Coordinates of C-alpha atoms and ligand atoms in Angstrom, one line a residue:
X1 CA 50.9 -3.0 14.3
X2 CA 50.0 0.3 12.7
X3 CA 46.4 -0.4 11.9
X4 CA 45.9 2.9 10.1
X5 CA 48.7 2.1 7.8
X6 CA 47.3 -1.4 7.3
X7 CA 43.9 0.0 6.5
X8 CA 45.4 2.3 3.9
X9 CA 47.3 -0.6 2.4
X10 CA 44.2 -2.8 2.1
X11 CA 41.8 -0.1 0.9
X12 CA 43.7 2.6 -0.9
X13 CA 40.8 3.4 -3.2
X14 CA 38.3 4.4 -0.5
X15 CA 37.6 8.0 -1.2
X16 CA 35.5 9.0 1.8
X17 CA 35.7 8.8 5.5
X18 CA 32.9 6.9 7.1
X19 CA 31.6 10.2 8.5
X20 CA 30.8 11.2 5.0
X21 CA 28.2 8.5 4.8
X22 CA 26.9 9.2 8.2
X23 CA 25.9 12.7 7.0
X24 CA 24.9 11.6 3.5
X25 CA 22.4 9.2 5.2
X26 CA 21.3 11.2 8.2
X27 CA 19.1 10.1 11.1
X28 CA 15.6 10.2 9.8
X29 CA 13.4 13.1 10.8
X30 CA 10.4 11.1 12.0
X31 CA 7.9 11.5 14.8
X32 CA 8.8 9.9 18.1
X33 CA 8.2 6.1 18.1
X34 CA 8.1 5.9 14.3
X35 CA 9.5 2.6 13.1
X36 CA 11.7 2.1 10.1
X37 CA 11.4 -1.4 8.7
X38 CA 12.4 -3.2 5.6
X39 CA 12.4 -6.5 3.8
X40 CA 15.7 -7.4 2.3
X41 CA 15.3 -10.4 0.0
X42 CA 18.0 -12.0 -2.0
X43 CA 17.2 -12.4 -5.6
X44 CA 18.0 -16.1 -5.6
X45 CA 14.7 -17.6 -6.8
X46 CA 11.0 -17.3 -6.5
X47 CA 9.4 -15.6 -3.5
X48 CA 8.5 -18.1 -0.8
X49 CA 5.0 -17.9 0.7
X50 CA 6.6 -17.6 4.1
X51 CA 8.2 -14.3 3.2
X52 CA 4.8 -12.5 3.2
X53 CA 4.8 -12.9 7.0
X54 CA 7.8 -10.7 7.8
X55 CA 6.8 -8.4 5.0
X56 CA 3.4 -7.8 6.4
X57 CA 4.6 -7.4 9.9
X58 CA 7.2 -4.9 8.8
X59 CA 4.7 -3.0 6.7
X60 CA 2.2 -2.8 9.6
X61 CA 4.8 -1.7 12.1
X62 CA 6.0 1.1 9.9
X63 CA 2.6 2.2 8.7
X64 CA 1.0 2.2 12.1
X65 CA 3.7 4.3 13.6
X66 CA 4.1 6.8 10.9
X67 CA 7.4 5.3 9.9
X68 CA 9.0 4.1 6.7
X69 CA 8.9 0.7 5.1
X70 CA 11.4 0.0 2.3
X71 CA 12.7 -2.7 0.0
X72 CA 16.4 -3.5 -0.2
X73 CA 17.8 -6.1 -2.5
X74 CA 20.6 -8.2 -1.0
X75 CA 22.4 -9.4 -4.1
X76 CA 25.9 -10.0 -2.8
X77 CA 25.8 -13.7 -3.7
X78 CA 26.7 -13.5 -7.3
X79 CA 26.6 -17.3 -7.8
X80 CA 23.0 -17.6 -6.6
X81 CA 21.5 -14.7 -8.4
X82 CA 18.6 -15.6 -10.6
X83 CA 17.5 -13.6 -13.6
X84 CA 14.1 -11.9 -13.2
X85 CA 14.1 -12.5 -9.5
X86 CA 14.1 -8.9 -8.5
X87 CA 11.1 -8.2 -10.8
X88 CA 9.3 -11.2 -9.4
X89 CA 9.9 -9.9 -5.8
X90 CA 8.6 -6.5 -6.7
X91 CA 5.5 -7.7 -8.6
X92 CA 4.6 -10.3 -6.0
X93 CA 4.5 -7.9 -3.1
X94 CA 2.8 -5.3 -5.2
X95 CA 0.0 -7.9 -6.1
X96 CA -0.6 -8.4 -2.4
X97 CA -0.9 -4.7 -1.7
X98 CA 2.2 -4.6 0.4
X99 CA 3.6 -1.2 -0.7
X100 CA 7.0 0.2 0.0
X101 CA 7.7 3.8 0.8
X102 CA 11.3 3.6 -0.5
X103 CA 13.6 1.2 -2.2
X104 CA 13.8 -0.7 -5.4
X105 CA 11.0 -0.4 -7.9
X106 CA 10.5 -1.7 -11.4
X107 CA 11.8 1.6 -12.8
X108 CA 14.2 3.5 -10.7
X109 CA 15.0 3.4 -7.0
X110 CA 13.2 5.8 -4.8
X111 CA 14.2 7.4 -1.5
X112 CA 17.0 9.4 0.0
X113 CA 18.9 6.4 1.2
X114 CA 19.7 4.9 -2.2
X115 CA 21.2 2.8 -3.6
X116 CA 19.0 0.1 -2.1
X117 CA 20.7 -2.6 -4.1
X118 CA 23.7 -4.0 -2.3
X119 CA 25.9 -4.6 -5.3
X120 CA 25.8 -0.9 -5.9
X121 CA 27.0 -0.1 -2.4
X122 CA 30.5 -1.7 -2.5
X123 CA 32.3 1.6 -2.0
X124 CA 30.3 2.2 1.2
X125 CA 31.1 -1.3 2.6
X126 CA 34.8 -0.8 1.9
X127 CA 34.7 2.5 3.8
X128 CA 33.4 0.8 6.8
X129 CA 35.7 -2.2 6.4
X130 CA 38.6 0.2 6.3
X131 CA 37.4 1.7 9.5
X132 CA 37.3 -1.7 11.2
X133 CA 40.9 -2.5 10.0
X134 CA 42.1 0.9 11.2
X135 CA 40.8 0.0 14.6
X136 CA 42.3 -3.5 14.7
X137 CA 38.9 -5.2 14.4
X138 CA 39.5 -6.9 11.1
X139 CA 42.4 -8.5 9.3
X140 CA 43.3 -9.7 5.8
X141 CA 43.5 -13.4 5.2
X142 CA 45.4 -14.6 2.1
X143 CA 44.8 -18.3 2.5
X144 CA 44.0 -20.1 -0.7
X145 CA 40.8 -22.0 -1.2
X146 CA 42.9 -25.2 -1.1
X147 CA 44.3 -24.3 2.3
X148 CA 40.9 -23.7 3.7
X149 CA 39.5 -26.8 2.1
X150 CA 42.4 -29.0 3.5
X151 CA 41.9 -27.5 6.9
X152 CA 38.3 -28.3 6.7
X153 CA 39.0 -31.9 5.9
X154 CA 41.6 -32.2 8.6
X155 CA 39.1 -30.7 11.1
X156 CA 36.4 -33.1 10.0
X157 CA 38.8 -36.1 10.3
X158 CA 40.0 -35.0 13.8
X159 CA 36.4 -34.3 14.8
X160 CA 37.3 -30.6 15.5
X161 CA 35.1 -27.6 14.9
X162 CA 35.2 -26.5 11.3
X163 CA 36.5 -22.9 10.8
X164 CA 39.2 -20.4 10.9
X165 CA 40.5 -20.3 14.5
X166 CA 43.5 -21.2 16.7
X167 CA 46.2 -22.9 14.7
X168 CA 44.1 -22.8 11.5
X169 CA 44.0 -19.0 11.7
X170 CA 47.1 -18.8 9.6
X171 CA 47.0 -15.1 8.8
X172 CA 46.0 -13.7 12.2
X173 CA 49.5 -12.9 13.2
X174 CA 51.0 -11.7 9.9
X175 CA 53.1 -8.6 10.3
X176 CA 52.5 -5.4 8.4
X177 CA 55.6 -6.1 6.3
X178 CA 54.4 -9.5 5.3
X179 CA 51.0 -8.2 4.4
X180 CA 52.5 -5.4 2.4
X181 CA 54.6 -7.8 0.4
X182 CA 51.6 -10.0 -0.4
X183 CA 49.6 -7.0 -1.5
X184 CA 52.5 -5.9 -3.7
X185 CA 52.7 -9.4 -5.2
X186 CA 49.0 -8.9 -6.2
X187 CA 47.7 -11.6 -3.7
X188 CA 44.0 -11.5 -3.1
X189 CA 42.6 -11.5 0.4
X190 CA 39.4 -11.9 2.2
X191 CA 38.8 -9.6 5.2
X192 CA 38.0 -11.5 8.4
X193 CA 36.4 -10.2 11.6
X194 CA 38.0 -10.1 15.0
X195 CA 35.2 -9.8 17.6
X196 CA 36.1 -8.0 20.8
X197 CA 36.7 -9.8 24.1
X198 CA 33.2 -8.9 25.5
X199 CA 31.0 -10.1 22.7
X200 CA 33.4 -12.8 21.6
X201 CA 31.7 -15.8 23.1
X202 CA 28.1 -15.0 23.4
X203 CA 25.6 -12.2 23.0
X204 CA 22.1 -11.8 24.5
X205 CA 19.5 -10.1 22.4
X206 CA 16.0 -9.3 23.2
X207 CA 13.9 -10.6 20.5
X208 CA 10.6 -8.9 20.3
X209 CA 8.7 -12.2 20.2
X210 CA 11.0 -14.5 22.0
X211 CA 12.3 -12.3 24.7
X212 CA 16.0 -12.6 25.8
X213 CA 17.9 -15.0 23.6
X214 CA 21.5 -15.9 24.3
X215 CA 23.5 -17.0 21.3
X216 CA 26.9 -18.5 21.6
X217 CA 29.5 -17.9 19.0
X218 CA 32.1 -20.3 17.8
X219 CA 34.6 -17.6 16.8
X220 CA 35.4 -19.1 13.4
X221 CA 37.0 -16.1 11.8
X222 CA 34.0 -14.9 9.8
X223 CA 34.5 -13.2 6.5
X224 CA 33.3 -9.6 6.1
X225 CA 34.6 -8.9 2.5
X226 CA 35.2 -11.7 0.0
X227 CA 38.2 -11.8 -2.2
X228 CA 36.3 -10.2 -5.1
X229 CA 35.7 -7.2 -2.8
X230 CA 32.0 -8.0 -2.3
X231 CA 30.8 -8.1 1.3
X232 CA 29.1 -11.1 2.9
X233 CA 25.5 -10.7 3.8
X234 CA 26.2 -10.1 7.5
X235 CA 28.5 -7.2 7.0
X236 CA 26.3 -5.6 4.4
X237 CA 23.3 -6.0 6.7
X238 CA 25.0 -4.1 9.6
X239 CA 26.2 -1.3 7.4
X240 CA 22.9 -1.0 5.5
X241 CA 20.5 -1.3 8.4
X242 CA 22.5 1.4 10.2
X243 CA 22.9 3.8 7.3
X244 CA 19.3 3.3 6.2
X245 CA 18.3 4.0 9.8
X246 CA 16.3 0.8 10.3
X247 CA 14.8 0.5 13.7
X248 CA 13.2 -2.9 13.5
X249 CA 14.5 -6.0 11.7
X250 CA 11.7 -8.5 11.2
X251 CA 12.7 -11.7 9.5
X252 CA 12.4 -15.5 9.5
X253 CA 13.6 -17.5 12.5
X254 CA 16.3 -19.1 10.3
X255 CA 18.2 -15.9 10.8
X256 CA 18.2 -16.1 14.6
X257 CA 21.6 -17.8 14.8
X258 CA 23.1 -15.0 12.8
X259 CA 22.1 -12.4 15.4
X260 CA 25.3 -12.9 17.3
X261 CA 27.4 -11.9 14.3
X262 CA 25.1 -9.1 13.5
X263 CA 25.4 -7.7 17.1
X264 CA 29.1 -8.1 17.2
X265 CA 29.3 -6.1 14.0
X266 CA 27.0 -3.4 15.1
X267 CA 29.0 -2.9 18.3
X268 CA 32.4 -3.1 16.5
X269 CA 31.2 -0.5 14.0
X270 CA 29.9 1.7 16.8
X271 CA 26.3 1.5 15.6
X272 CA 23.2 1.3 17.7
X273 CA 21.7 -2.1 16.8
X274 CA 18.1 -2.3 15.6
X275 CA 15.5 -4.3 17.5
X276 CA 15.1 -7.8 16.2
X277 CA 12.0 -10.0 15.7
X278 CA 12.3 -13.5 14.3
X279 CA 9.1 -15.0 13.0
X280 CA 8.6 -18.7 13.4
X281 CA 8.8 -20.8 10.3
X282 CA 5.6 -21.7 8.7
X283 CA 4.7 -25.4 9.2
X284 CA 2.6 -27.8 7.2
X285 CA 1.3 -31.2 7.9
X286 CA 3.0 -34.0 6.1
X287 CA 0.7 -37.0 6.7
X288 CA 0.5 -36.7 10.4
X289 CA 3.8 -35.0 11.2
X290 CA 4.3 -31.2 11.3
X291 CA 7.2 -30.0 9.1
X292 CA 8.5 -26.8 7.7
X293 CA 6.8 -25.6 4.5
X294 CA 9.7 -26.2 2.2
X295 CA 10.3 -25.1 -1.4
X296 CA 9.1 -28.5 -2.7
X297 CA 5.7 -28.2 -1.0
X298 CA 2.6 -27.3 -2.8
X299 CA 1.8 -23.7 -1.9
X300 CA 5.3 -22.7 -1.1
X301 CA 5.7 -20.1 -3.9
X302 CA 3.9 -16.8 -3.6
X303 CA 3.5 -16.8 -7.4
X304 CA 1.3 -19.9 -7.2
X305 CA -1.3 -17.9 -5.3
X306 CA -1.3 -15.3 -8.0
X307 CA -1.6 -17.8 -10.7
X308 CA -4.4 -19.7 -9.0
X309 CA -6.2 -16.4 -8.6
X310 CA -6.3 -15.8 -4.9
X311 CA -7.4 -12.3 -4.3
X312 CA -4.7 -10.3 -2.6
X313 CA -7.0 -9.5 0.4
X314 CA -7.7 -13.2 0.9
X315 CA -4.1 -14.1 1.4
X316 CA -3.4 -11.0 3.5
X317 CA -6.5 -11.7 5.6
X318 CA -5.4 -15.3 6.1
X319 CA -1.8 -14.3 7.1
X320 CA -3.2 -11.8 9.5
X321 CA -5.3 -14.5 11.2
X322 CA -2.1 -16.5 11.7
X323 CA -0.1 -13.5 12.9
X324 CA -2.4 -11.9 15.4
X325 CA -4.5 -14.1 17.7
X326 CA -7.3 -11.5 17.9
X327 CA -7.6 -10.8 14.2
X328 CA -10.5 -13.2 13.6
X329 CA -12.5 -11.7 16.5
X330 CA -11.9 -8.2 15.1
X331 CA -13.0 -9.3 11.6
X332 CA -16.2 -10.8 12.9
X333 CA -16.9 -7.5 14.7
X334 CA -15.9 -5.4 11.6
X335 CA -16.8 -7.3 8.5
X336 CA -16.8 -4.2 6.3
X337 CA -13.4 -2.7 7.3
X338 CA -10.2 -3.0 5.3
X339 CA -7.5 -5.1 7.0
X340 CA -5.3 -2.1 7.3
X341 CA -7.7 -0.7 9.9
X342 CA -6.9 -3.5 12.3
X343 CA -4.5 -2.5 15.0
X344 CA -1.7 -5.0 14.6
X345 CA 0.2 -5.8 17.8
X346 CA 3.5 -7.5 18.4
X347 CA 2.1 -8.7 21.8
X348 CA -0.5 -10.8 20.0
X349 CA 2.1 -12.7 18.0
X350 CA 2.9 -16.3 19.0
X351 CA 6.4 -17.7 19.1
X352 CA 5.5 -21.2 17.8
X353 CA 5.3 -21.9 14.1
X354 CA 1.9 -21.2 12.5
X355 CA 0.4 -24.1 10.7
X356 CA -0.4 -23.5 7.1
X357 CA -3.8 -24.8 6.2
X358 CA -5.2 -24.6 2.6
X359 CA -8.8 -25.4 3.8
X360 CA -8.7 -22.5 6.2
X361 CA -7.2 -20.2 3.6
X362 CA -10.0 -21.1 1.2
X363 CA -12.6 -20.5 3.8
X364 CA -11.2 -17.1 4.5
X365 CA -11.0 -16.4 0.8
X366 CA -14.6 -17.4 0.2
X367 CA -15.7 -15.1 2.9
X368 CA -13.6 -12.2 1.5
X369 CA -15.0 -12.7 -2.0
X370 CA -18.6 -13.0 -0.8
X371 CA -18.3 -9.5 0.6
X372 CA -17.2 -8.0 -2.7
X373 CA -19.6 -6.4 -5.1
X374 CA -20.2 -8.1 -8.4
X375 CA -18.4 -5.3 -10.2
X376 CA -15.4 -5.6 -7.9
X377 CA -15.4 -9.4 -8.5
X378 CA -15.7 -8.8 -12.3
X379 CA -12.8 -6.3 -12.4
X380 CA -10.5 -8.6 -10.5
X381 CA -11.6 -11.7 -12.3
X382 CA -10.9 -10.1 -15.7
X383 CA -7.5 -8.8 -14.6
X384 CA -6.6 -12.3 -13.5
X385 CA -8.1 -13.9 -16.7
X386 CA -6.2 -11.5 -18.9
X387 CA -3.0 -13.1 -17.7
X388 CA -3.9 -16.7 -17.0
X389 CA -7.0 -17.7 -19.0
X390 CA -7.3 -15.9 -22.4
X391 CA -10.4 -17.7 -23.5
X392 CA -12.2 -16.8 -20.3
X393 CA -11.0 -13.3 -20.7
X394 CA -12.6 -13.1 -24.1
X395 CA -15.9 -14.2 -22.8
X396 CA -15.8 -11.8 -19.9
X397 CA -15.0 -8.8 -22.0
X398 CA -17.3 -9.7 -24.9
X399 CA -20.4 -9.1 -22.7
X400 CA -19.4 -7.3 -19.5
X401 CA -23.0 -6.5 -18.4
X402 CA -24.0 -10.2 -18.7
X403 CA -21.0 -11.4 -16.8
X404 CA -21.7 -8.9 -14.0
X405 CA -25.3 -10.0 -13.8
X406 CA -24.1 -13.6 -13.5
X407 CA -21.7 -12.6 -10.8
X408 CA -24.5 -10.8 -8.9
X409 CA -26.5 -14.0 -8.3
X410 CA -26.6 -14.7 -4.6
X411 CA -24.4 -11.7 -3.8
X412 CA -25.1 -9.0 -1.3
X413 CA -26.8 -9.2 2.0
X414 CA -25.8 -11.2 5.0
X415 CA -26.3 -14.5 3.3
X416 CA -24.0 -14.0 0.3
X417 CA -23.1 -17.2 -1.3
X418 CA -19.6 -18.5 -0.6
X419 CA -19.1 -20.5 -3.8
X420 CA -15.5 -19.8 -4.7
X421 CA -12.1 -19.1 -3.1
X422 CA -10.0 -18.4 -6.2
X423 CA -10.6 -16.8 -9.6
X424 CA -9.6 -19.9 -11.4
X425 CA -12.7 -21.6 -10.0
X426 CA -15.0 -19.1 -11.7
X427 CA -14.6 -20.5 -15.2
X428 CA -16.3 -23.7 -14.1
X429 CA -18.7 -21.9 -11.9
X430 CA -19.9 -19.6 -14.7
X431 CA -19.6 -22.0 -17.5
X432 CA -23.3 -23.0 -17.8
X433 CA -24.1 -19.4 -18.5
X434 CA -22.3 -19.7 -21.8
X435 CA -23.9 -21.9 -24.4
X436 CA -20.7 -23.3 -25.9
X437 CA -19.4 -24.1 -22.4
X438 CA -22.6 -25.6 -21.2
X439 CA -22.6 -29.4 -20.6
X440 CA -24.4 -31.8 -18.4
X441 CA -21.8 -32.8 -15.8
X442 CA -24.0 -34.3 -13.1
X443 CA -26.1 -37.4 -13.4
X444 CA -29.6 -37.8 -12.0
X445 CA -29.7 -40.7 -9.7
X446 CA -30.8 -43.9 -11.5
X447 CA -33.5 -44.6 -9.0
X448 CA -35.7 -42.0 -10.8
X449 CA -37.4 -43.2 -13.9
X450 CA -36.5 -41.4 -17.1
X451 CA -40.2 -41.3 -18.0
X452 CA -40.8 -39.2 -14.9
X453 CA -37.9 -36.9 -15.6
X454 CA -38.9 -36.3 -19.2
X455 CA -42.5 -35.8 -18.2
X456 CA -41.5 -33.2 -15.6
X457 CA -39.2 -31.3 -18.0
X458 CA -41.8 -31.3 -20.8
X459 CA -44.5 -30.0 -18.4
X460 CA -42.3 -27.4 -17.1
X461 CA -41.2 -26.3 -20.6
X462 CA -44.8 -25.8 -21.6
X463 CA -45.8 -23.7 -18.6
X464 CA -42.6 -21.7 -18.0
X465 CA -43.2 -18.0 -18.0
X466 CA -40.4 -15.6 -17.5
X467 CA -42.7 -13.0 -16.0
X468 CA -43.9 -15.3 -13.2
X469 CA -42.9 -14.3 -9.7
X470 CA -40.8 -16.7 -7.8
X471 CA -43.8 -17.9 -5.9
X472 CA -45.9 -18.6 -9.0
X473 CA -42.9 -20.2 -10.6
X474 CA -42.5 -22.5 -7.6
X475 CA -46.2 -23.2 -7.5
X476 CA -46.0 -24.5 -11.0
X477 CA -43.2 -26.9 -10.0
X478 CA -45.3 -28.1 -7.1
X479 CA -48.2 -28.8 -9.4
X480 CA -46.0 -30.7 -11.7
X481 CA -44.7 -32.7 -8.7
X482 CA -48.2 -33.5 -7.6
X483 CA -49.3 -34.6 -11.1
X484 CA -46.5 -37.2 -11.1
X485 CA -47.0 -38.4 -7.6
X486 CA -44.0 -36.5 -6.2
X487 CA -45.0 -35.0 -2.9
X488 CA -45.3 -31.2 -3.2
X489 CA -44.9 -30.7 0.5
X490 CA -41.7 -31.7 2.2
X491 CA -43.2 -32.2 5.7
X492 CA -45.8 -34.5 4.3
X493 CA -43.3 -36.4 2.3
X494 CA -41.1 -37.1 5.3
X495 CA -44.1 -38.6 7.2
X496 CA -44.6 -41.2 4.6
X497 CA -42.0 -41.3 1.8
X498 CA -43.0 -44.7 0.6
X499 CA -46.3 -43.3 -0.6
X500 CA -44.5 -41.2 -3.3
X501 CA -42.1 -41.5 -6.2
X502 CA -40.2 -38.6 -4.7
X503 CA -40.8 -35.0 -3.7
X504 CA -40.9 -31.5 -5.1
X505 CA -37.2 -31.1 -4.4
X506 CA -36.5 -34.0 -6.9
X507 CA -38.6 -32.3 -9.6
X508 CA -36.6 -29.1 -9.1
X509 CA -33.4 -31.1 -9.3
X510 CA -34.5 -32.6 -12.7
X511 CA -35.1 -29.1 -14.0
X512 CA -31.8 -27.8 -12.4
X513 CA -29.7 -30.6 -14.0
X514 CA -31.3 -29.9 -17.4
X515 CA -30.8 -26.2 -17.3
X516 CA -27.5 -25.9 -15.5
X517 CA -26.0 -29.3 -16.0
X518 CA -25.5 -29.7 -12.2
X519 CA -27.1 -30.9 -9.1
X520 CA -26.0 -27.8 -7.2
X521 CA -26.3 -24.3 -8.6
X522 CA -27.2 -20.8 -7.4
X523 CA -30.9 -20.0 -7.0
X524 CA -32.6 -21.7 -10.0
X525 CA -35.3 -19.1 -10.4
X526 CA -32.7 -16.3 -10.7
X527 CA -30.5 -18.5 -13.0
X528 CA -33.4 -18.9 -15.4
X529 CA -34.1 -15.1 -15.3
X530 CA -30.5 -14.5 -16.3
X531 CA -30.4 -17.2 -19.0
X532 CA -33.6 -16.0 -20.5
X533 CA -36.6 -18.0 -21.6
X534 CA -35.4 -19.1 -25.0
X535 CA -32.3 -20.8 -23.6
X536 CA -34.2 -22.4 -20.7
X537 CA -36.6 -24.0 -23.1
X538 CA -33.9 -25.2 -25.5
X539 CA -32.0 -26.8 -22.6
X540 CA -35.2 -28.5 -21.2
X541 CA -36.1 -29.8 -24.6
X542 CA -32.6 -31.0 -25.5
X543 CA -32.4 -33.0 -22.3
X544 CA -35.4 -34.9 -23.4
X545 CA -34.0 -36.0 -26.7
Ligands
LIG1 N1 18.9 -11.3 2.6 C1 18.2 -12.0 3.7 C2 17.1 -12.9 3.1 O1 17.3 -13.3 2.0 C3 17.7 -11.0 4.6 C4 17.7 -11.4 6.1 C5 17.3 -10.1 6.9 O2 16.2 -9.7 6.8 O3 18.2 -9.6 7.6 O4 16.2 -13.2 3.7
ZN2 ZN1 44.4 -16.9 6.1

């Protein structure tokens, strides 16, 4: 068989030699050890929470080594394309502060290795497909969909392996003349791969987390180029990662079984394969069982986190705690530093699937937010509210100073309050600072007599002075307690609770419920200072009506 002739026959329109692309996309001029990484999502739906893991690892590896991190869009599956998905991918990663040096952006593509969208690279794939044909490493298959489908059914019935092999590989021995005739007749073909004898059955790859992994191939005549001329993912991956000079491919473990085909292709094409790292699938607890975090699970879409108002840092922080076993220790030792200062290491990654835990994420997030300044919280909150809670947005922008004062309560210092994990919780948290949102949501325990409650509130209303120091203020509450036979001293009370109606804490609670509507609130003295005397008195009085 004259393979060169065959190559010409199959790809007459290919304008360039593959060497043209080798020099168009030259080896990158980067310092020794610099890593070139990418994420290569397919625009087939919303971005899964799990995809932040390989993205963050890729970003860290590139960034820490002075390399390049880029975004490539793998849109070769026309049927599964979803409108708006590319935009969603870009915006989601942008929100989490995972920035690309090159690749697809909302406007144009940036970088010297463009295009970074696979559907725009068809000519390049054909060039390399032609190369494979000319070396006898790929062949055209003219089988109709029916033939393939019938074979599949027969194979299933005979309990044989499904695929294009042995007697089912109908086109493997077609002569050049036969092929030429079919082409002249306008028959469509798919291009199938012929792995070489060495890599045909199995390939051993060193995965950066898992070590040496041997994968066995079933040799089922894999397709490189579909009948519409569009490549399959695997072929495009090999060509792109080579030409974009990727050094490390970091992706989910669901791609581990594809590695054999990836490797076979790299070798057949004469490319040096990149290093691979397959990150374990994120697990969740379903009742008592561990299972994969699937698309149907709460928390599986990255967008949900944006909508709920998780700060970008909180999510990144949480993901880093799952990715690197020493991250939490580092954070404890360096509470002030940005996560990017942590020295991320492949060696500290585990090979078993991380367990996703909302409670832990929320704890991490509360901690992250407690370290922010009130102004920082305000800016992020208003940015979130402008998209997801218009009414709240109006409130926040109407009186910025006031909102910042409210957000300052309990903030700063080592004992910062850890009240909220997401921006969406702040509307409730802040609501009693706004009169038209204020309502009594918590009930005072019925064991307290309403006469006592009303007496306490009235007394407090008549002596409240905004200019009192916190000590004087509390002294007044103690006096009120004593006057109503509520013990003003907690120690004393505990020795003989039966002797009293209650204690000074109960009196504070009555006042707290009247003023904030809740049993729990930030420091009541400060809350009153922020609300101002007039509102405090109005609330105390209206509780008594
Ligand atoms: N297009 C694949 C995906 O959707 C990329 C796999 C890879 O990173 O090689 O995840
Ligand atoms: Zn065929």
